PDB file of C-alpha atoms in Angstrom:
ATOM      1  CA  UNK A  29     -51.557  52.035  -1.948  1.00  0.00           C
ATOM      2  CA  UNK A  30     -49.056  54.236  -2.975  1.00  0.00           C
ATOM      3  CA  UNK A  31     -45.404  54.490  -3.565  1.00  0.00           C
ATOM      4  CA  UNK A  32     -43.263  57.389  -1.864  1.00  0.00           C
ATOM      5  CA  UNK A  33     -41.084  59.010  -4.508  1.00  0.00           C
ATOM      6  CA  UNK A  34     -39.709  62.558  -4.941  1.00  0.00           C
ATOM      7  CA  UNK A  35     -40.543  65.544  -7.171  1.00  0.00           C
ATOM      8  CA  UNK A  36     -38.497  68.737  -8.217  1.00  0.00           C
ATOM      9  CA  UNK A  37     -41.592  70.810  -7.568  1.00  0.00           C
ATOM     10  CA  UNK A  38     -43.933  71.323  -4.527  1.00  0.00           C
ATOM     11  CA  UNK A  39     -46.908  69.079  -4.940  1.00  0.00           C
ATOM     12  CA  UNK A  40     -48.227  70.252  -1.636  1.00  0.00           C
ATOM     13  CA  UNK A  41     -48.351  66.958   0.259  1.00  0.00           C
ATOM     14  CA  UNK A  42     -44.802  67.398   1.876  1.00  0.00           C
ATOM     15  CA  UNK A  43     -40.895  67.502   1.703  1.00  0.00           C
ATOM     16  CA  UNK A  44     -37.766  65.490   2.460  1.00  0.00           C
ATOM     17  CA  UNK A  45     -34.987  67.763   4.190  1.00  0.00           C
ATOM     18  CA  UNK A  46     -34.800  71.434   4.115  1.00  0.00           C
ATOM     19  CA  UNK A  47     -35.762  73.421   7.182  1.00  0.00           C
ATOM     20  CA  UNK A  48     -39.224  73.463   8.840  1.00  0.00           C
ATOM     21  CA  UNK A  49     -42.228  75.315   7.645  1.00  0.00           C
ATOM     22  CA  UNK A  50     -43.211  76.681  11.008  1.00  0.00           C
ATOM     23  CA  UNK A  51     -43.350  79.873  12.660  1.00  0.00           C
ATOM     24  CA  UNK A  52     -42.160  79.045  16.264  1.00  0.00           C
ATOM     25  CA  UNK A  53     -38.376  78.473  16.547  1.00  0.00           C
ATOM     26  CA  UNK A  54     -38.788  77.418  20.255  1.00  0.00           C
ATOM     27  CA  UNK A  55     -40.639  74.330  18.788  1.00  0.00           C
ATOM     28  CA  UNK A  56     -37.475  72.930  17.301  1.00  0.00           C
ATOM     29  CA  UNK A  57     -36.418  69.798  19.242  1.00  0.00           C
ATOM     30  CA  UNK A  58     -32.991  68.951  20.499  1.00  0.00           C
ATOM     31  CA  UNK A  59     -31.067  65.997  21.628  1.00  0.00           C
ATOM     32  CA  UNK A  60     -31.909  65.909  25.270  1.00  0.00           C
ATOM     33  CA  UNK A  61     -28.228  65.276  26.833  1.00  0.00           C
ATOM     34  CA  UNK A  62     -26.160  67.353  23.977  1.00  0.00           C
ATOM     35  CA  UNK A  63     -28.737  70.093  23.176  1.00  0.00           C
ATOM     36  CA  UNK A  64     -27.819  69.435  19.423  1.00  0.00           C
ATOM     37  CA  UNK A  65     -30.970  70.296  17.157  1.00  0.00           C
ATOM     38  CA  UNK A  66     -32.595  67.636  15.833  1.00  0.00           C
ATOM     39  CA  UNK A  67     -32.511  67.215  11.939  1.00  0.00           C
ATOM     40  CA  UNK A  68     -35.946  67.580   9.958  1.00  0.00           C
ATOM     41  CA  UNK A  69     -36.151  64.365   7.930  1.00  0.00           C
ATOM     42  CA  UNK A  70     -39.574  64.930   6.148  1.00  0.00           C
ATOM     43  CA  UNK A  71     -42.738  67.018   6.837  1.00  0.00           C
ATOM     44  CA  UNK A  72     -46.106  65.889   5.788  1.00  0.00           C
ATOM     45  CA  UNK A  73     -49.402  68.081   5.243  1.00  0.00           C
ATOM     46  CA  UNK A  74     -52.823  67.456   5.539  1.00  0.00           C
ATOM     47  CA  UNK A  75     -53.151  66.740   1.838  1.00  0.00           C
ATOM     48  CA  UNK A  76     -50.946  63.896   2.164  1.00  0.00           C
ATOM     49  CA  UNK A  77     -54.258  61.399   2.734  1.00  0.00           C
ATOM     50  CA  UNK A  78     -57.860  61.869   1.371  1.00  0.00           C
ATOM     51  CA  UNK A  79     -59.027  61.740   4.884  1.00  0.00           C
ATOM     52  CA  UNK A  80     -58.340  64.016   7.837  1.00  0.00           C
ATOM     53  CA  UNK A  81     -55.477  63.039   9.912  1.00  0.00           C
ATOM     54  CA  UNK A  82     -54.101  66.601  10.904  1.00  0.00           C
ATOM     55  CA  UNK A  83     -55.826  69.641  12.017  1.00  0.00           C
ATOM     56  CA  UNK A  84     -56.463  72.074   9.224  1.00  0.00           C
ATOM     57  CA  UNK A  85     -53.545  74.185   8.164  1.00  0.00           C
ATOM     58  CA  UNK A  86     -51.079  72.116  10.208  1.00  0.00           C
ATOM     59  CA  UNK A  87     -48.485  69.653   9.030  1.00  0.00           C
ATOM     60  CA  UNK A  88     -46.161  67.239  10.857  1.00  0.00           C
ATOM     61  CA  UNK A  89     -42.569  67.076  10.813  1.00  0.00           C
ATOM     62  CA  UNK A  90     -40.581  63.809  11.438  1.00  0.00           C
ATOM     63  CA  UNK A  91     -36.982  64.873  13.206  1.00  0.00           C
ATOM     64  CA  UNK A  92     -33.962  62.684  13.697  1.00  0.00           C
ATOM     65  CA  UNK A  93     -30.905  62.846  15.577  1.00  0.00           C
ATOM     66  CA  UNK A  94     -27.557  63.618  13.650  1.00  0.00           C
ATOM     67  CA  UNK A  95     -24.264  62.470  15.225  1.00  0.00           C
ATOM     68  CA  UNK A  96     -22.623  64.211  17.902  1.00  0.00           C
ATOM     69  CA  UNK A  97     -20.901  66.755  15.572  1.00  0.00           C
ATOM     70  CA  UNK A  98     -24.146  67.304  13.873  1.00  0.00           C
ATOM     71  CA  UNK A  99     -22.502  66.819  10.519  1.00  0.00           C
ATOM     72  CA  UNK A 100     -23.989  63.596   9.512  1.00  0.00           C
ATOM     73  CA  UNK A 101     -25.355  60.271  10.840  1.00  0.00           C
ATOM     74  CA  UNK A 102     -23.711  57.339  12.481  1.00  0.00           C
ATOM     75  CA  UNK A 103     -24.602  53.910  13.960  1.00  0.00           C
ATOM     76  CA  UNK A 104     -24.198  54.800  17.918  1.00  0.00           C
ATOM     77  CA  UNK A 105     -26.902  57.894  17.763  1.00  0.00           C
ATOM     78  CA  UNK A 106     -28.908  55.989  15.152  1.00  0.00           C
ATOM     79  CA  UNK A 107     -29.377  53.211  17.671  1.00  0.00           C
ATOM     80  CA  UNK A 108     -31.290  55.240  20.025  1.00  0.00           C
ATOM     81  CA  UNK A 109     -34.187  55.187  17.766  1.00  0.00           C
ATOM     82  CA  UNK A 110     -33.742  51.892  16.403  1.00  0.00           C
ATOM     83  CA  UNK A 111     -36.331  49.114  17.397  1.00  0.00           C
ATOM     84  CA  UNK A 112     -35.510  45.666  16.515  1.00  0.00           C
ATOM     85  CA  UNK A 113     -37.868  43.818  18.948  1.00  0.00           C
ATOM     86  CA  UNK A 114     -41.127  45.047  20.816  1.00  0.00           C
ATOM     87  CA  UNK A 115     -39.397  45.220  24.242  1.00  0.00           C
ATOM     88  CA  UNK A 116     -37.154  48.267  22.769  1.00  0.00           C
ATOM     89  CA  UNK A 117     -40.102  50.285  21.555  1.00  0.00           C
ATOM     90  CA  UNK A 118     -40.687  52.300  24.910  1.00  0.00           C
ATOM     91  CA  UNK A 119     -37.117  53.219  25.264  1.00  0.00           C
ATOM     92  CA  UNK A 120     -36.765  54.374  21.798  1.00  0.00           C
ATOM     93  CA  UNK A 121     -39.822  56.442  21.764  1.00  0.00           C
ATOM     94  CA  UNK A 122     -38.578  57.994  25.264  1.00  0.00           C
ATOM     95  CA  UNK A 123     -35.074  58.682  24.071  1.00  0.00           C
ATOM     96  CA  UNK A 124     -35.606  61.891  22.201  1.00  0.00           C
ATOM     97  CA  UNK A 125     -33.441  61.144  19.605  1.00  0.00           C
ATOM     98  CA  UNK A 126     -36.414  61.006  17.300  1.00  0.00           C
ATOM     99  CA  UNK A 127     -39.534  63.217  17.455  1.00  0.00           C
ATOM    100  CA  UNK A 128     -43.069  63.388  15.468  1.00  0.00           C
ATOM    101  CA  UNK A 129     -44.019  67.161  15.874  1.00  0.00           C
ATOM    102  CA  UNK A 130     -47.386  68.630  14.905  1.00  0.00           C
ATOM    103  CA  UNK A 131     -47.164  72.155  13.913  1.00  0.00           C
ATOM    104  CA  UNK A 132     -48.834  75.092  11.883  1.00  0.00           C
ATOM    105  CA  UNK A 133     -47.736  75.141   8.280  1.00  0.00           C
ATOM    106  CA  UNK A 134     -46.184  78.359   7.077  1.00  0.00           C
ATOM    107  CA  UNK A 135     -45.418  79.488   3.351  1.00  0.00           C
ATOM    108  CA  UNK A 136     -41.655  79.701   4.299  1.00  0.00           C
ATOM    109  CA  UNK A 137     -39.210  77.750   6.032  1.00  0.00           C
ATOM    110  CA  UNK A 138     -37.978  78.905   9.587  1.00  0.00           C
ATOM    111  CA  UNK A 139     -34.204  79.880   9.647  1.00  0.00           C
ATOM    112  CA  UNK A 140     -32.765  76.745  11.156  1.00  0.00           C
ATOM    113  CA  UNK A 141     -30.313  77.105  14.173  1.00  0.00           C
ATOM    114  CA  UNK A 142     -26.989  77.320  13.632  1.00  0.00           C
ATOM    115  CA  UNK A 143     -25.672  74.211  14.326  1.00  0.00           C
ATOM    116  CA  UNK A 144     -28.386  72.079  12.691  1.00  0.00           C
ATOM    117  CA  UNK A 145     -27.585  69.425  10.281  1.00  0.00           C
ATOM    118  CA  UNK A 146     -30.041  70.179   7.357  1.00  0.00           C
ATOM    119  CA  UNK A 147     -30.641  67.491   4.598  1.00  0.00           C
ATOM    120  CA  UNK A 148     -30.825  68.305   0.946  1.00  0.00           C
ATOM    121  CA  UNK A 149     -34.504  69.094   0.463  1.00  0.00           C
ATOM    122  CA  UNK A 150     -36.887  67.672  -2.258  1.00  0.00           C
ATOM    123  CA  UNK A 151     -40.572  67.415  -2.620  1.00  0.00           C
ATOM    124  CA  UNK A 152     -42.722  64.272  -2.088  1.00  0.00           C
ATOM    125  CA  UNK A 153     -44.641  62.614  -4.680  1.00  0.00           C
ATOM    126  CA  UNK A 154     -47.008  59.843  -3.970  1.00  0.00           C
ATOM    127  CA  UNK A 155     -47.879  57.254  -7.147  1.00  0.00           C
ATOM    128  CA  UNK A 156     -50.474  54.402  -7.061  1.00  0.00           C
ATOM    129  CA  UNK A 157     -48.976  51.065  -6.936  1.00  0.00           C
ATOM    130  CA  UNK A 158     -49.480  49.101 -10.294  1.00  0.00           C
ATOM    131  CA  UNK A 159     -51.409  45.827 -10.201  1.00  0.00           C
ATOM    132  CA  UNK A 160     -48.095  44.054 -10.247  1.00  0.00           C
ATOM    133  CA  UNK A 161     -46.589  46.131  -7.071  1.00  0.00           C
ATOM    134  CA  UNK A 162     -49.928  45.463  -5.417  1.00  0.00           C
ATOM    135  CA  UNK A 163     -49.526  41.912  -5.892  1.00  0.00           C
ATOM    136  CA  UNK A 164     -45.919  41.876  -4.623  1.00  0.00           C
ATOM    137  CA  UNK A 165     -46.741  43.705  -1.671  1.00  0.00           C
ATOM    138  CA  UNK A 166     -49.308  41.060  -0.638  1.00  0.00           C
ATOM    139  CA  UNK A 167     -47.348  37.885  -1.652  1.00  0.00           C
ATOM    140  CA  UNK A 168     -45.419  37.516   1.371  1.00  0.00           C
ATOM    141  CA  UNK A 169     -47.282  35.954   4.389  1.00  0.00           C
ATOM    142  CA  UNK A 170     -46.139  38.481   6.904  1.00  0.00           C
ATOM    143  CA  UNK A 171     -44.422  41.673   5.283  1.00  0.00           C
ATOM    144  CA  UNK A 172     -44.875  43.934   2.335  1.00  0.00           C
ATOM    145  CA  UNK A 173     -42.385  45.447  -0.317  1.00  0.00           C
ATOM    146  CA  UNK A 174     -39.538  46.964   1.186  1.00  0.00           C
ATOM    147  CA  UNK A 175     -39.821  50.224  -0.626  1.00  0.00           C
ATOM    148  CA  UNK A 176     -40.696  54.106   0.390  1.00  0.00           C
ATOM    149  CA  UNK A 177     -44.644  53.586   0.508  1.00  0.00           C
ATOM    150  CA  UNK A 178     -47.678  55.146   2.133  1.00  0.00           C
ATOM    151  CA  UNK A 179     -50.214  52.599   3.441  1.00  0.00           C
ATOM    152  CA  UNK A 180     -49.988  49.039   2.219  1.00  0.00           C
ATOM    153  CA  UNK A 181     -48.314  46.478   4.592  1.00  0.00           C
ATOM    154  CA  UNK A 182     -44.940  47.277   6.286  1.00  0.00           C
ATOM    155  CA  UNK A 183     -41.943  45.199   6.000  1.00  0.00           C
ATOM    156  CA  UNK A 184     -39.700  44.545   9.220  1.00  0.00           C
ATOM    157  CA  UNK A 185     -36.012  43.824   8.786  1.00  0.00           C
ATOM    158  CA  UNK A 186     -36.040  42.437  12.346  1.00  0.00           C
ATOM    159  CA  UNK A 187     -38.846  41.426  14.597  1.00  0.00           C
ATOM    160  CA  UNK A 188     -42.228  43.032  13.718  1.00  0.00           C
ATOM    161  CA  UNK A 189     -43.321  45.869  15.616  1.00  0.00           C
ATOM    162  CA  UNK A 190     -46.922  46.293  17.052  1.00  0.00           C
ATOM    163  CA  UNK A 191     -48.417  49.569  17.746  1.00  0.00           C
ATOM    164  CA  UNK A 192     -48.953  49.963  21.866  1.00  0.00           C
ATOM    165  CA  UNK A 193     -52.648  50.453  21.080  1.00  0.00           C
ATOM    166  CA  UNK A 194     -55.536  51.290  18.862  1.00  0.00           C
ATOM    167  CA  UNK A 195     -54.699  54.780  19.334  1.00  0.00           C
ATOM    168  CA  UNK A 196     -51.748  54.446  17.014  1.00  0.00           C
ATOM    169  CA  UNK A 197     -51.347  53.194  13.565  1.00  0.00           C
ATOM    170  CA  UNK A 198     -48.628  52.344  10.724  1.00  0.00           C
ATOM    171  CA  UNK A 199     -48.597  55.308   8.263  1.00  0.00           C
ATOM    172  CA  UNK A 200     -45.548  55.031   6.107  1.00  0.00           C
ATOM    173  CA  UNK A 201     -42.309  53.227   5.475  1.00  0.00           C
ATOM    174  CA  UNK A 202     -38.869  54.951   4.007  1.00  0.00           C
ATOM    175  CA  UNK A 203     -36.191  53.072   2.343  1.00  0.00           C
ATOM    176  CA  UNK A 204     -32.606  54.370   3.246  1.00  0.00           C
ATOM    177  CA  UNK A 205     -31.124  53.502  -0.245  1.00  0.00           C
ATOM    178  CA  UNK A 206     -33.890  55.650  -1.975  1.00  0.00           C
ATOM    179  CA  UNK A 207     -33.216  58.732   0.397  1.00  0.00           C
ATOM    180  CA  UNK A 208     -29.556  58.384  -0.316  1.00  0.00           C
ATOM    181  CA  UNK A 209     -30.572  59.071  -3.816  1.00  0.00           C
ATOM    182  CA  UNK A 210     -31.999  62.537  -3.098  1.00  0.00           C
ATOM    183  CA  UNK A 211     -28.367  64.067  -2.224  1.00  0.00           C
ATOM    184  CA  UNK A 212     -25.187  63.173  -0.368  1.00  0.00           C
ATOM    185  CA  UNK A 213     -26.049  64.611   3.187  1.00  0.00           C
ATOM    186  CA  UNK A 214     -28.737  61.081   3.457  1.00  0.00           C
ATOM    187  CA  UNK A 215     -25.405  59.087   2.974  1.00  0.00           C
ATOM    188  CA  UNK A 216     -25.538  56.402   6.065  1.00  0.00           C
ATOM    189  CA  UNK A 217     -28.960  57.201   7.046  1.00  0.00           C
ATOM    190  CA  UNK A 218     -31.012  54.117   8.607  1.00  0.00           C
ATOM    191  CA  UNK A 219     -27.557  52.151   8.272  1.00  0.00           C
ATOM    192  CA  UNK A 220     -29.040  50.841   4.866  1.00  0.00           C
ATOM    193  CA  UNK A 221     -32.479  49.934   6.519  1.00  0.00           C
ATOM    194  CA  UNK A 222     -35.957  51.049   6.733  1.00  0.00           C
ATOM    195  CA  UNK A 223     -37.849  53.823   8.572  1.00  0.00           C
ATOM    196  CA  UNK A 224     -41.446  53.501   9.949  1.00  0.00           C
ATOM    197  CA  UNK A 225     -43.574  56.497  10.994  1.00  0.00           C
ATOM    198  CA  UNK A 226     -46.633  55.640  13.232  1.00  0.00           C
ATOM    199  CA  UNK A 227     -49.214  58.226  13.277  1.00  0.00           C
ATOM    200  CA  UNK A 228     -51.106  58.999  16.705  1.00  0.00           C
ATOM    201  CA  UNK A 229     -54.622  58.820  15.474  1.00  0.00           C
ATOM    202  CA  UNK A 230     -55.372  61.936  18.020  1.00  0.00           C
ATOM    203  CA  UNK A 231     -53.122  63.961  16.258  1.00  0.00           C
ATOM    204  CA  UNK A 232     -55.981  65.439  14.157  1.00  0.00           C
ATOM    205  CA  UNK A 233     -57.596  66.943  17.298  1.00  0.00           C
ATOM    206  CA  UNK A 234     -54.189  68.004  18.908  1.00  0.00           C
ATOM    207  CA  UNK A 235     -52.479  71.723  19.276  1.00  0.00           C
ATOM    208  CA  UNK A 236     -49.302  73.016  18.016  1.00  0.00           C
ATOM    209  CA  UNK A 237     -46.189  71.495  19.589  1.00  0.00           C
ATOM    210  CA  UNK A 238     -47.922  67.942  20.280  1.00  0.00           C
ATOM    211  CA  UNK A 239     -46.284  64.562  19.311  1.00  0.00           C
ATOM    212  CA  UNK A 240     -48.184  63.350  16.143  1.00  0.00           C
ATOM    213  CA  UNK A 241     -46.942  60.056  16.292  1.00  0.00           C
ATOM    214  CA  UNK A 242     -43.313  58.286  16.641  1.00  0.00           C
ATOM    215  CA  UNK A 243     -40.686  57.191  14.308  1.00  0.00           C
ATOM    216  CA  UNK A 244     -38.107  54.235  14.471  1.00  0.00           C
ATOM    217  CA  UNK A 245     -35.764  52.636  12.035  1.00  0.00           C
ATOM    218  CA  UNK A 246     -34.849  48.733  11.667  1.00  0.00           C
ATOM    219  CA  UNK A 247     -31.518  47.365   9.900  1.00  0.00           C
ATOM    220  CA  UNK A 248     -29.610  43.961   9.444  1.00  0.00           C
TER     221      UNK A 248
END
């Protein structure tokens, strides 16, 4: 099990914020009803895990919707990708307000659309749990620690949310307080809650432009 922290140097496993390292600007997703570009939250490369979960040379980027002025985040927009109970999952996935895009990984970032809200960039580091953290993650009967982490047990701030089929698996969790420490543009992200990334296990055989999973948040 690994904690997710940040690094000032590129460790090859991904990044928070910035633009997207892809070569096709037409793939950049937009909010369906306003056409405002979605904001890249994080990009993860095939080096994130010791097992193959993405095609060689590809990455997955989580995009989320900014507010209608594309200058930050607000509750009304974030509710479109909030899932507090199982019955809300399908609508959140279909809303288009969060996307998980599979794309080729380029050396340079794509120039973002002029109206895009771009987060402060930093790189992702993963650190193995200490024995104490592993014990704490397993201590609760239902949920793991409420930290940013890769693998382990998810923590849910509302009802537990289950994957719709065996095709999907929980991949990682992001803590809003930890993200806000990256830079001022993260202020208000997830409404002081947690974000969950669910991986489509078929992504390892998919083509550029495919959905590599889905992303939702919970808060109290």
